Short mmCIF file of C-alpha atoms and ligand atoms in Angstrom, two decimals:
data_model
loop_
_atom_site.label_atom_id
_atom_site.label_comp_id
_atom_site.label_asym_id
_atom_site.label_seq_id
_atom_site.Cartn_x
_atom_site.Cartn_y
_atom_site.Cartn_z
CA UNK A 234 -1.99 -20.60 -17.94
CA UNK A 235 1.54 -21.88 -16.88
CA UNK A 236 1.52 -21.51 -13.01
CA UNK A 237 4.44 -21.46 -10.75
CA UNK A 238 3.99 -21.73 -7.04
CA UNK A 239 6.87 -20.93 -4.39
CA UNK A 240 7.04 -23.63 -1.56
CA UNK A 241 6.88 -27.00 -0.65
CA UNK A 242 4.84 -27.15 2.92
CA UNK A 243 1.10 -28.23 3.42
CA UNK A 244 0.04 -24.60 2.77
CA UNK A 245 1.84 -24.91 -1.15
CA UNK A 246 0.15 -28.76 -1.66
CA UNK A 247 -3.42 -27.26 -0.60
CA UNK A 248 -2.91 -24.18 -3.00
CA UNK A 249 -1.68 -26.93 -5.87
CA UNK A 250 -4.17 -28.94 -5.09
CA UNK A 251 -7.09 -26.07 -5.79
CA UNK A 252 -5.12 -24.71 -8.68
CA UNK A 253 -5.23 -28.04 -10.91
CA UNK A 254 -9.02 -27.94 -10.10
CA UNK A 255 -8.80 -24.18 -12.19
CA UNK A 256 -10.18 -25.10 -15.94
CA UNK A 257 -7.45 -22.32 -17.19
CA UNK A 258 -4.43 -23.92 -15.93
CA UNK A 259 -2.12 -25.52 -18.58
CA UNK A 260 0.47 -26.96 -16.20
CA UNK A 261 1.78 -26.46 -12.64
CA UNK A 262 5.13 -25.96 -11.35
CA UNK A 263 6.16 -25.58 -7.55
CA UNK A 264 9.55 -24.84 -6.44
CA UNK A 265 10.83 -26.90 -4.40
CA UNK A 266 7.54 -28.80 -3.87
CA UNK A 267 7.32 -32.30 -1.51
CA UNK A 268 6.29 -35.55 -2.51
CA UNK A 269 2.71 -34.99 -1.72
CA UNK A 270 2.58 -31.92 -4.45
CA UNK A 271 4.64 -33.62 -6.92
CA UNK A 272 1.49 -35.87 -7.57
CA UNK A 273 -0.17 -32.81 -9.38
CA UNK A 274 2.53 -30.55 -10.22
CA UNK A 275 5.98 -30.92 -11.64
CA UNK A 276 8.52 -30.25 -8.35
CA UNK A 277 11.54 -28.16 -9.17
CA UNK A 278 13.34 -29.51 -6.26
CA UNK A 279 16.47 -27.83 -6.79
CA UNK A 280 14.97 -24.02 -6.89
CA UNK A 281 14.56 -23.48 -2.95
CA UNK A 282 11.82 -21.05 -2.06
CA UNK A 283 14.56 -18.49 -1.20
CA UNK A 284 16.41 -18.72 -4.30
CA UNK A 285 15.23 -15.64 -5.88
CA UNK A 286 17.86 -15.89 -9.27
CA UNK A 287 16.45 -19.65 -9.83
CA UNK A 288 13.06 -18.78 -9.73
CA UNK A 289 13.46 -16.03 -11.93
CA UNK A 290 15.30 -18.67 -14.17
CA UNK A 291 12.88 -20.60 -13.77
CA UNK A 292 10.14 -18.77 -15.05
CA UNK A 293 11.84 -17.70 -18.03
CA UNK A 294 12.37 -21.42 -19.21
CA UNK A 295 8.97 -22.66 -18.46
CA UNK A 296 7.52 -19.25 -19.82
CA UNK A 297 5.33 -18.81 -16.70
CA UNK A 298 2.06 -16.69 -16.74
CA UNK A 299 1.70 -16.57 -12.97
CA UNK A 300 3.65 -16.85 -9.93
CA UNK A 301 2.15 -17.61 -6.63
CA UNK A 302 4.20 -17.04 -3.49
CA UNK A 303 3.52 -19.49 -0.19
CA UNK A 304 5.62 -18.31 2.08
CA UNK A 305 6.67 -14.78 3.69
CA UNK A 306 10.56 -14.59 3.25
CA UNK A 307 10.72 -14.56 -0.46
CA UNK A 308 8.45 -11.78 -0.42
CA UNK A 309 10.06 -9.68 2.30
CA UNK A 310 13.29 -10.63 0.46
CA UNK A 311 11.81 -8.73 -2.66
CA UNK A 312 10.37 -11.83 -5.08
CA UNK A 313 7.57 -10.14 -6.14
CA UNK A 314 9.47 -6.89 -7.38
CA UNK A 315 11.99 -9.12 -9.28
CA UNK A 316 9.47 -10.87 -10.97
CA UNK A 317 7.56 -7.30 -11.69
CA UNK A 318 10.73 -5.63 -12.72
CA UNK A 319 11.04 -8.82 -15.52
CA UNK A 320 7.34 -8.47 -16.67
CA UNK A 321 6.47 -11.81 -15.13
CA UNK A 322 2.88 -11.06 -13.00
CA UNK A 323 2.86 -12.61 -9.69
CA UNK A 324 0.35 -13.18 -6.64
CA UNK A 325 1.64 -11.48 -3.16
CA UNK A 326 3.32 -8.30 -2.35
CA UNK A 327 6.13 -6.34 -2.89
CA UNK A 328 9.01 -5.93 -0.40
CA UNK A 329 7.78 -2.88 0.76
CA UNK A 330 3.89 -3.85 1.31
CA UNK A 331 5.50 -7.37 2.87
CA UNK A 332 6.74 -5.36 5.84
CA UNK A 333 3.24 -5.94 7.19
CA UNK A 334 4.74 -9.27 8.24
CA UNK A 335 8.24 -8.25 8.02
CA UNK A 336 8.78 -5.39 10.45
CA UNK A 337 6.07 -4.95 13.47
CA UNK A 338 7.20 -2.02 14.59
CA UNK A 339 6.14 -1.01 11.06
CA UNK A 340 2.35 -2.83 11.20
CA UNK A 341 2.12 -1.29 14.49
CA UNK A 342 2.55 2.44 12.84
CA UNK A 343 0.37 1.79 9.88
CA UNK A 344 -1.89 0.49 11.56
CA UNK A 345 -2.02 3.34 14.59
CA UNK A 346 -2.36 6.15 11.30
CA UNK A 347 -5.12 4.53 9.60
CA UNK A 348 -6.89 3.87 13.12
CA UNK A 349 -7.16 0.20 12.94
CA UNK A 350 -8.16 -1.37 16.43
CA UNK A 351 -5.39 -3.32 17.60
CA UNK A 352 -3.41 -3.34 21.11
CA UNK A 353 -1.58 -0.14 22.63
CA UNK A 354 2.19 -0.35 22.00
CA UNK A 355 6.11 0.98 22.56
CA UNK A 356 8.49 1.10 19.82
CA UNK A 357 11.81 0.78 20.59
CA UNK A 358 15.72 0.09 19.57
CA UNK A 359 17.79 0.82 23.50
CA UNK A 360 17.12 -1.87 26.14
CA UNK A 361 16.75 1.22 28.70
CA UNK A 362 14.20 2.82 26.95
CA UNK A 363 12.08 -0.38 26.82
CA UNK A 364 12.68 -0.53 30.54
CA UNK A 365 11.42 2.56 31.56
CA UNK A 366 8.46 2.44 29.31
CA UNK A 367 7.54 -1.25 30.95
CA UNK A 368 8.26 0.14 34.46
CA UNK A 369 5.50 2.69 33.64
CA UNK A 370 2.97 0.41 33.02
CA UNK A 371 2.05 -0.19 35.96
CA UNK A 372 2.52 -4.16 36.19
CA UNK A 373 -0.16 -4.99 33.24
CA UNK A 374 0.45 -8.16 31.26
CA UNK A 375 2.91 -7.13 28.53
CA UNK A 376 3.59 -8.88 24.91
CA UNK A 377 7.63 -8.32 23.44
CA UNK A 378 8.10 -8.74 19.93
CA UNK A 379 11.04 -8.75 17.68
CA UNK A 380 10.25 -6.72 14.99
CA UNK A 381 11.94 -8.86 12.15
CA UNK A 382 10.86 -12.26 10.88
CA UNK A 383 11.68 -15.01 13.93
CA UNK A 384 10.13 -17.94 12.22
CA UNK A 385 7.14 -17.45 14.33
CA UNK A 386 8.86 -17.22 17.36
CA UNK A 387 9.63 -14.01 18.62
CA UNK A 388 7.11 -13.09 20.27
CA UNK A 389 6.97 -12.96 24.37
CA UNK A 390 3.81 -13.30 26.46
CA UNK A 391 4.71 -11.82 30.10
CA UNK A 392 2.42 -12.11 33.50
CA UNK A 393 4.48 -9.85 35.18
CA UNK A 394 6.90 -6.61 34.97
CA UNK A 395 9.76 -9.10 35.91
CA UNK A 396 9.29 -11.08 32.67
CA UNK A 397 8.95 -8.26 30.51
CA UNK A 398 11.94 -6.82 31.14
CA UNK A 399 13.89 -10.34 31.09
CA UNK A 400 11.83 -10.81 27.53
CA UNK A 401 13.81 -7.50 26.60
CA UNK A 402 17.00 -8.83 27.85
CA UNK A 403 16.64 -11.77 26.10
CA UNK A 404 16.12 -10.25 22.93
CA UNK A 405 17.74 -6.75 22.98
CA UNK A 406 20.63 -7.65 25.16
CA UNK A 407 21.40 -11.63 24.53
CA UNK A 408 19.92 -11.04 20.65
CA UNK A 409 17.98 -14.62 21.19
CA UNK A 410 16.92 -13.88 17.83
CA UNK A 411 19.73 -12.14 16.12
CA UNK A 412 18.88 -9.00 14.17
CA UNK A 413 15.15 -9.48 14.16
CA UNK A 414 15.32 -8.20 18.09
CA UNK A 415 17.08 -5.26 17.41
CA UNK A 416 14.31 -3.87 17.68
CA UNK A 417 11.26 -4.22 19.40
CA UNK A 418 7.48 -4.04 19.84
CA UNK A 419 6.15 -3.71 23.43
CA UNK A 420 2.33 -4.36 23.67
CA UNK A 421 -0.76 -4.59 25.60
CA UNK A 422 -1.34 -8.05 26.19
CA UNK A 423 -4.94 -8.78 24.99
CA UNK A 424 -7.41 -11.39 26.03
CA UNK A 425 -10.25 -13.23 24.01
CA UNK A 426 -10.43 -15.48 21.56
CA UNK A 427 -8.22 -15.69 18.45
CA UNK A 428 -9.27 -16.04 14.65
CA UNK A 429 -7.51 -16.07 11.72
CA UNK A 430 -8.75 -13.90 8.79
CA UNK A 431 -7.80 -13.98 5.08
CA UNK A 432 -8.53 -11.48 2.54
CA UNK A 433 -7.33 -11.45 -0.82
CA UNK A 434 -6.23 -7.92 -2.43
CA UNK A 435 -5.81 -6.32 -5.61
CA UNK A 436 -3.92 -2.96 -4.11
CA UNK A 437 -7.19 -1.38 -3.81
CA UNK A 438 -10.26 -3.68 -3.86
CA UNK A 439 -9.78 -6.46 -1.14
CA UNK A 440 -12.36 -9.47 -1.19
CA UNK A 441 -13.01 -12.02 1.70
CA UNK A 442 -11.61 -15.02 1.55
CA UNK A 443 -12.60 -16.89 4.64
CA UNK A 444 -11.54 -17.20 8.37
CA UNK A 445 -10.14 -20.09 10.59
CA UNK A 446 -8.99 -21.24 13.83
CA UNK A 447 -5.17 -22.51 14.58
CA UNK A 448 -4.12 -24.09 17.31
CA UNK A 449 -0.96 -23.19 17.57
CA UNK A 450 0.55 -25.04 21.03
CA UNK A 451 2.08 -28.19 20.55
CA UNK A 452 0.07 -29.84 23.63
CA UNK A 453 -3.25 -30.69 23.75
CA UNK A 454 -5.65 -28.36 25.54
CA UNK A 455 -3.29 -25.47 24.25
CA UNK A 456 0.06 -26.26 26.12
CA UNK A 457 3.61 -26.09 25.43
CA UNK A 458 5.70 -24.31 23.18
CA UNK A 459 4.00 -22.63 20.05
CA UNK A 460 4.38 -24.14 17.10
CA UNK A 461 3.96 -23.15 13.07
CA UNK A 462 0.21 -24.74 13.92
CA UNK A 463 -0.77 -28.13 14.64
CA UNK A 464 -4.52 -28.21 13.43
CA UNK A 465 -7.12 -25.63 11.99
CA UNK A 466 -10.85 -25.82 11.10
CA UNK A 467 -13.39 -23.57 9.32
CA UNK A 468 -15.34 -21.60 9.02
CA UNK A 469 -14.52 -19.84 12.70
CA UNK A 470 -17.31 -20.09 14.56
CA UNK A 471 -16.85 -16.75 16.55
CA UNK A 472 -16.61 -15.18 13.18
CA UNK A 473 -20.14 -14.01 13.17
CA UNK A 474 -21.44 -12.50 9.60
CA UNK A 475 -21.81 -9.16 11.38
CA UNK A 476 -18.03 -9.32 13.06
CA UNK A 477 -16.85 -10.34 9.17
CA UNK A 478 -18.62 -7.08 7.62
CA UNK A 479 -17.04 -4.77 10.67
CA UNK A 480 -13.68 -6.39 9.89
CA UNK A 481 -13.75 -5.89 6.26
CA UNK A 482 -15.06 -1.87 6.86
CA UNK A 483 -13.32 -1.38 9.82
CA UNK A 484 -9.83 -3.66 9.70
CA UNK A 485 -8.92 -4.98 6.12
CA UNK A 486 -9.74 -2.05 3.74
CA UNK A 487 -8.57 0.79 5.90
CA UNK A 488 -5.13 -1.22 5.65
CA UNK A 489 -5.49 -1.44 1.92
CA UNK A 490 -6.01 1.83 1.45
CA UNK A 491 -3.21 3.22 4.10
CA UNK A 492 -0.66 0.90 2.04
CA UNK A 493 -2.26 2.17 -1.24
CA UNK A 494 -1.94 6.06 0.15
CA UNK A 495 1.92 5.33 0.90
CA UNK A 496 2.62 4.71 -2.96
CA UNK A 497 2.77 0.74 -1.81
CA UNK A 498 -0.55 -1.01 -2.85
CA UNK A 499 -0.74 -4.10 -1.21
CA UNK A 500 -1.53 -7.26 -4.35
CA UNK A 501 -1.97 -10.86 -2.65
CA UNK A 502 -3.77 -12.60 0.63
CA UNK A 503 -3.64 -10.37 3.45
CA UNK A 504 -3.79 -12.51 6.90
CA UNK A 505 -4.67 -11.13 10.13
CA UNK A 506 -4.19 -12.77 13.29
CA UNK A 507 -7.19 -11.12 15.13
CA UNK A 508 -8.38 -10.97 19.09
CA UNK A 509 -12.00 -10.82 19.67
CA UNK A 510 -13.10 -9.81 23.03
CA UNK A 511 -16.76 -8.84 23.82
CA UNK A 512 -17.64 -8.89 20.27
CA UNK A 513 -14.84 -6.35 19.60
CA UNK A 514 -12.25 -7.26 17.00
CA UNK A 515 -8.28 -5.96 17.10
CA UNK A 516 -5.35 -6.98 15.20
CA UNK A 517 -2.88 -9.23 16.91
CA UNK A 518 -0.65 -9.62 13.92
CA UNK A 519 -0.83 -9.03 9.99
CA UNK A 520 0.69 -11.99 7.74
CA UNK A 521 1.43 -11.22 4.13
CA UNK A 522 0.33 -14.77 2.82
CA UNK A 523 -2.05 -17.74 3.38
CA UNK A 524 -1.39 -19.53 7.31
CA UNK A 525 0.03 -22.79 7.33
CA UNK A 526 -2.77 -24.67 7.95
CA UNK A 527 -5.40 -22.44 7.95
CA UNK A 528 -5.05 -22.78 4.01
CA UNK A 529 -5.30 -26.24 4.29
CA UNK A 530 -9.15 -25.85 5.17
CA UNK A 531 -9.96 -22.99 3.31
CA UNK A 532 -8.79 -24.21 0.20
CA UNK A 533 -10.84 -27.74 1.03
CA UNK A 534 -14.15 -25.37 1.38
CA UNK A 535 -13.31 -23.39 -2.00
CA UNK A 536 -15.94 -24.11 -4.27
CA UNK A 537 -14.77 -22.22 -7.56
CA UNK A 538 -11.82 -21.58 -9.50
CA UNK A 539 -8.62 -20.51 -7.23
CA UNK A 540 -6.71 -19.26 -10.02
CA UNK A 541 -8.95 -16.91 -11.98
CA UNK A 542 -9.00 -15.15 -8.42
CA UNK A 543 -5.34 -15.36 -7.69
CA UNK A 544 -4.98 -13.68 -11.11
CA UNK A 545 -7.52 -11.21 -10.78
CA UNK A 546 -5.52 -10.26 -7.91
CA UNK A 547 -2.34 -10.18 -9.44
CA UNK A 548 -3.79 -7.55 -12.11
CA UNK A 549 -5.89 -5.32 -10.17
CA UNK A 550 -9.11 -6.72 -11.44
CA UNK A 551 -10.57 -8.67 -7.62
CA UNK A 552 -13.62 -5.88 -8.53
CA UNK A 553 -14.49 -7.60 -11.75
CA UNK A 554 -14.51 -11.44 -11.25
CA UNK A 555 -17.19 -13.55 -9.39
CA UNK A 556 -16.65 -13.47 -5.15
CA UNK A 557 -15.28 -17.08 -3.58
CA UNK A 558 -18.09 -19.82 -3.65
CA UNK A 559 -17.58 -21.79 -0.09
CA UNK A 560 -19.21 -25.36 0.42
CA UNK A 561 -21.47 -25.65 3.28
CA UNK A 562 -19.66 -27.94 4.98
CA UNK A 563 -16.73 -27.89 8.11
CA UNK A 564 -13.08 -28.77 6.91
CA UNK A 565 -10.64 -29.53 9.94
CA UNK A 566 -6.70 -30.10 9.71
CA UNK A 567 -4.49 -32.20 11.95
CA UNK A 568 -1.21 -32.17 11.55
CA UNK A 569 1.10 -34.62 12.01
CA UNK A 570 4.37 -34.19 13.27
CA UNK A 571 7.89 -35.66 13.37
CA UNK A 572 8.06 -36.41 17.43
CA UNK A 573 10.20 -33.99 19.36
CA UNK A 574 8.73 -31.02 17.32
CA UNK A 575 8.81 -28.04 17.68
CA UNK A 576 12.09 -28.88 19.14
CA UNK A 577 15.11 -31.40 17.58
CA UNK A 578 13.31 -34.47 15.41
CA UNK A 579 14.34 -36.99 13.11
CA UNK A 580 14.14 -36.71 9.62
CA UNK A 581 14.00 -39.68 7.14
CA UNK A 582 11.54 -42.46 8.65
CA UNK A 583 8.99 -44.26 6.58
CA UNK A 584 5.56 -43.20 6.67
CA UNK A 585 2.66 -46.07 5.61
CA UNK A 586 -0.86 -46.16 5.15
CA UNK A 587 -1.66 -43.04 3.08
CA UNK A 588 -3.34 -44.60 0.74
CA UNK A 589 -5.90 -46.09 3.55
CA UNK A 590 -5.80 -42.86 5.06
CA UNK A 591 -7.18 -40.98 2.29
CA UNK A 592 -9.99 -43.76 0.99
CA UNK A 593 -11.73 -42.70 4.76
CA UNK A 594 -14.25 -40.57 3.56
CA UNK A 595 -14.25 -36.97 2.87
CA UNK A 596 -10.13 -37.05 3.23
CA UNK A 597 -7.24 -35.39 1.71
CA UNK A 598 -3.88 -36.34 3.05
CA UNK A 599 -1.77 -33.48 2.54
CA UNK A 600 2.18 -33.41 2.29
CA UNK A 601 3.50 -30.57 4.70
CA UNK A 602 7.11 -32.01 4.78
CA UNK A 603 8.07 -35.27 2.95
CA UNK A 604 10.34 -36.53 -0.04
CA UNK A 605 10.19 -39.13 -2.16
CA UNK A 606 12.40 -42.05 -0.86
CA UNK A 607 13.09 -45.04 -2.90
CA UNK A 608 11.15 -47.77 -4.39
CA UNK A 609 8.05 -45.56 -3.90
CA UNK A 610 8.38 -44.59 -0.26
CA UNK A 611 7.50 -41.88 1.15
CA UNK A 612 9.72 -40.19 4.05
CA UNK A 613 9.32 -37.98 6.61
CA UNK A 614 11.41 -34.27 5.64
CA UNK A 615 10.28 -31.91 8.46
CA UNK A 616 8.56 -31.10 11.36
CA UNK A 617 5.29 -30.63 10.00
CA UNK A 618 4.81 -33.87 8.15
CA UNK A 619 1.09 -34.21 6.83
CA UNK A 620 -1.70 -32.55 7.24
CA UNK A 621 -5.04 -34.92 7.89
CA UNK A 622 -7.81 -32.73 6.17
CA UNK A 623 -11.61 -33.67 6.27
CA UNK A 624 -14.77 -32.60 5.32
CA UNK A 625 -17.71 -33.06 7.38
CA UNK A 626 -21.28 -32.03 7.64
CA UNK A 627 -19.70 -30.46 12.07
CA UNK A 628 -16.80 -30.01 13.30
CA UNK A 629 -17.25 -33.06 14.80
CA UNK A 630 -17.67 -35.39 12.34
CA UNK A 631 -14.87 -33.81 10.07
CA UNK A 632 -12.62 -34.22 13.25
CA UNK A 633 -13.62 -37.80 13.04
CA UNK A 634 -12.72 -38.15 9.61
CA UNK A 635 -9.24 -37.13 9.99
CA UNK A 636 -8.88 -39.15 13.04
CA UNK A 637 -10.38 -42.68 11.11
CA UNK A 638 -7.15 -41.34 8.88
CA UNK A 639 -4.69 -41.25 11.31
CA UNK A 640 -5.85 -44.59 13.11
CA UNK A 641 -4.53 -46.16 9.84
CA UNK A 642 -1.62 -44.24 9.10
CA UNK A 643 1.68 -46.52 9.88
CA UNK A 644 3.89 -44.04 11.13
CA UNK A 645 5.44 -44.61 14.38
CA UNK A 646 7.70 -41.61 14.53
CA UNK A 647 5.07 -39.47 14.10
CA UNK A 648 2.37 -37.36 16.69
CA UNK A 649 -0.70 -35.37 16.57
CA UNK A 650 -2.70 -33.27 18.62
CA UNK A 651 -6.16 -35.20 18.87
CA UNK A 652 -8.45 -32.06 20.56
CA UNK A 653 -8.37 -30.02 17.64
CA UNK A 654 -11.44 -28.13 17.17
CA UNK A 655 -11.81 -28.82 20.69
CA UNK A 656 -13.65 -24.83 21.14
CA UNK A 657 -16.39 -25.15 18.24
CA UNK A 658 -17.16 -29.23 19.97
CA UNK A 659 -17.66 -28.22 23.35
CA UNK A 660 -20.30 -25.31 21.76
CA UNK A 661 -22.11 -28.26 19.86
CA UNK A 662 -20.36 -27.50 16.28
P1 AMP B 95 2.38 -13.20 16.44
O1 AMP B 95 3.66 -13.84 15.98
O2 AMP B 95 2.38 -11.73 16.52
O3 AMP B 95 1.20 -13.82 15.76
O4 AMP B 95 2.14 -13.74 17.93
C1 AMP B 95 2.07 -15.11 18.18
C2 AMP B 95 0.95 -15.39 19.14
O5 AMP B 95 1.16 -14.66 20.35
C3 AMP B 95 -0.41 -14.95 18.66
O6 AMP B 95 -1.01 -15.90 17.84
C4 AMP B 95 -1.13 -14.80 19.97
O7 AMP B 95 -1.56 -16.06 20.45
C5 AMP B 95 -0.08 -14.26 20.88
N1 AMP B 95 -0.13 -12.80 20.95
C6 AMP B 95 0.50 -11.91 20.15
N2 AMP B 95 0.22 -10.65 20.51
C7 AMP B 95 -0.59 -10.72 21.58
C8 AMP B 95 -1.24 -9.76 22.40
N3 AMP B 95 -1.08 -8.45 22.23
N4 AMP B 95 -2.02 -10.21 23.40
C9 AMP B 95 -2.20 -11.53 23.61
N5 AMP B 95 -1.63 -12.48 22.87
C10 AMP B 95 -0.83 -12.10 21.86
N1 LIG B 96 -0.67 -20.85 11.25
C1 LIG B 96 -0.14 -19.59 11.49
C2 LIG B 96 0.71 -19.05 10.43
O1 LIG B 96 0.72 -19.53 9.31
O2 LIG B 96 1.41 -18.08 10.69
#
């Protein structure tokens, strides 16, 4: 099979990086790729991820059997029906099914009919009518949401009444983030312990596909401004095999099958942020594609061929093909970062050392934002840089790995967090 994959972060190099493994695939195309994933797959670095007439060009000269989407705004923007509408079969969902991710307000609904446990909620498009649905609350801590895409950022955690309704200002009335806060979600601000959960889905039949644990502050011990997420490990630890059946009956396939019931079957990896508190899962957010890095580690654990399930998926046939295989041991992720994010950072500085960095055992440097400079070099091209992945028989010891990695990395410019995992070490994981 001819594969093309949409992207060029960590997530896309992980997924390339699984799908060369795959004894079907002919050859691999990613568009626009880094200079991490151009070591396996041939980078099409003028076709941004966006570009939905160049990909469809694309595919057309390279005859591509299989298209697999990385990141959420080509698919809210309406890849996957283009490529559908062409006859070209593709992994991830359709514009309409995407608006899981793409509208809250929507994922709140859906999810409220098909009585999936997640956080009590407002809907709403006035400032005033926000206000006088927060002043009824009676103080509680509050969430605000935009309910378009904010690039993971519009989302508001308030202590207080006060805050909420500045939260509202700041979105409704100042439009911090443009349209997306045109309208809003106002929630019940949960407490517990976050885990991220992947499933992959045919439009019916939807199939576990592992769980992790972001970190997703910038700061060590969970500080600072939120970030795209600076490390991940797995499996989750306070993903218990009992919680994972509950969440599969009582979370995932009632979501299938409400998006199915619509007329709008949902085909690709569906990703839910979840809450657990008590033992009792609920649905902080739905993502309509792998996290970025939780696929870093999940694809690391994949033992067994990534593609025959991605196109199982693609062609309703998840119920026919063997479930993922998952070796026994922990993978971890740190990412490394161009200093000063998530806020302004140079782009363009040297990085050395990778080739040290990934002959420390168990290792896989992947490329989350680089290009190829000249005479060989690689440079910095992002925020999120690399991603440090290990292996390890613990948490521990795969958190060791990556950090032997990093101690001989020569990249001055760059930062990491160095506590990641820091929950599953302090239980003895
Ligand atoms: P989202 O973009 O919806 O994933 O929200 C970003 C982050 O905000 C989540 O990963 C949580 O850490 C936090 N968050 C979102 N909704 C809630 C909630 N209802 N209660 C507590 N924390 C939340
Ligand atoms: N790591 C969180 C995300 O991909 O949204």
């Amino acid at each position: 099979m001819k594969v093309l994959v949409i992207g060029g972060g960590g997530r896309e190099h992980a997924l390339c990086e699984a799908l060369v493994r795959s004894p079907r695939l002919t050859r691999l195309w990613c568009a626009p790729g880094n200079a991490g994933i151009a070591r396996v797959a041939t980078c099409l670095t003028e076709v941004g991820a966006e570009d939905l007439g160049a990909i469809l060009a694309a595919c057309r000269t390279h005859a591509i059997d299989l298209v697999v989407v990385g990141p959420e705004a080509p698919l809210v923007a309406g890849l996957v029906d283009r490529l559908r509408a062409a006859g070209i079969p593709a992994f991830g969902p359709t514009a309409e099914a995407a608006r899981l991710e793409g509208s809250k307000g929507f994922m709140k609904d859906l999810l409220a009919e098909a009585g999936v446990p997640t956080a009590a909620y407002g809907r709403f498009t006035e400032a005033a009518t926000a206000g006088a649905w927060i002043k009824a609350q009676g103080g509680r801590p509050l969430v605000v949401k935009a309910d378009g895409l904010a690039a993971g950022k519009g989302v508001i955690l308030c202590d207080t009444e006060g805050e909420t309704l500045a939260a509202i200002d700041t979105m409704m009335t100042n439009r911090a983030f443009g349209a997306a806060g045109d309208a809003v979600v106002v929630e019940e601000r949960l407490e517990g312990e976050e885990v991220s959960i992947f499933a992959l889905c045919d439009g019916t039949t939807a199939v576990w596909m592992g769980a992790a644990q972001d970190h997703k502050r910038v700061g060590e011990g969970d500080t600072g401004p939120n970030t795209g997420g600076m490390g991940a490990y797995a499996p989750a630890p306070a993903l218990t095999p009992a919680l994972r059946t509950r969440v599969m009956a009582e979370i995932i396939q009632p979501t299938v099958d409400a998006l199915a019931a619509r007329g709008t079957p949902f085909t690709g990896v569906l990703f839910g942020g979840l809450m657990i508190h008590e033992g009792e899962p609920r649905v902080l957010e739905f993502n309509v594609r792998f996290g970025d890095p939780e696929c870093q580690v999940l694809m690391a654990r994949l033992d067994g061929d990534l593609l025959a399930l991605l196109d199982a998926a693609a062609h309703g046939r998840l119920a026919e093909v063997d479930p993922p295989r998952w070796r026994d041991q922990t993978a971890l992720v740190v990412v490394m970062a161009a200093r000063g994010y998530p806020g302004a950072y140079e782009k363009g500085t040297a990085i050395g050392g990778l080739d040290a960095a990934e002959a420390v055992e168990g290792v896989t440097v992947l490329h989350a934002g680089t290009r190829a400079g000249p005479d060989g070099a690689i440079l910095a091209n992002g925020g999120r840089v690399l991603g440090i992945t290990a292996l390890g028989d613990s948490v521990t010891q795969a958190r060791d790995r990556a950090h032997a990695a990093i101690d001989v990395l020569d990249w001055p410019e760059g930062f990491c967090r160095r506590d990641i995992g820091w929950r599953a070490i302090d239980r003895g994981a």
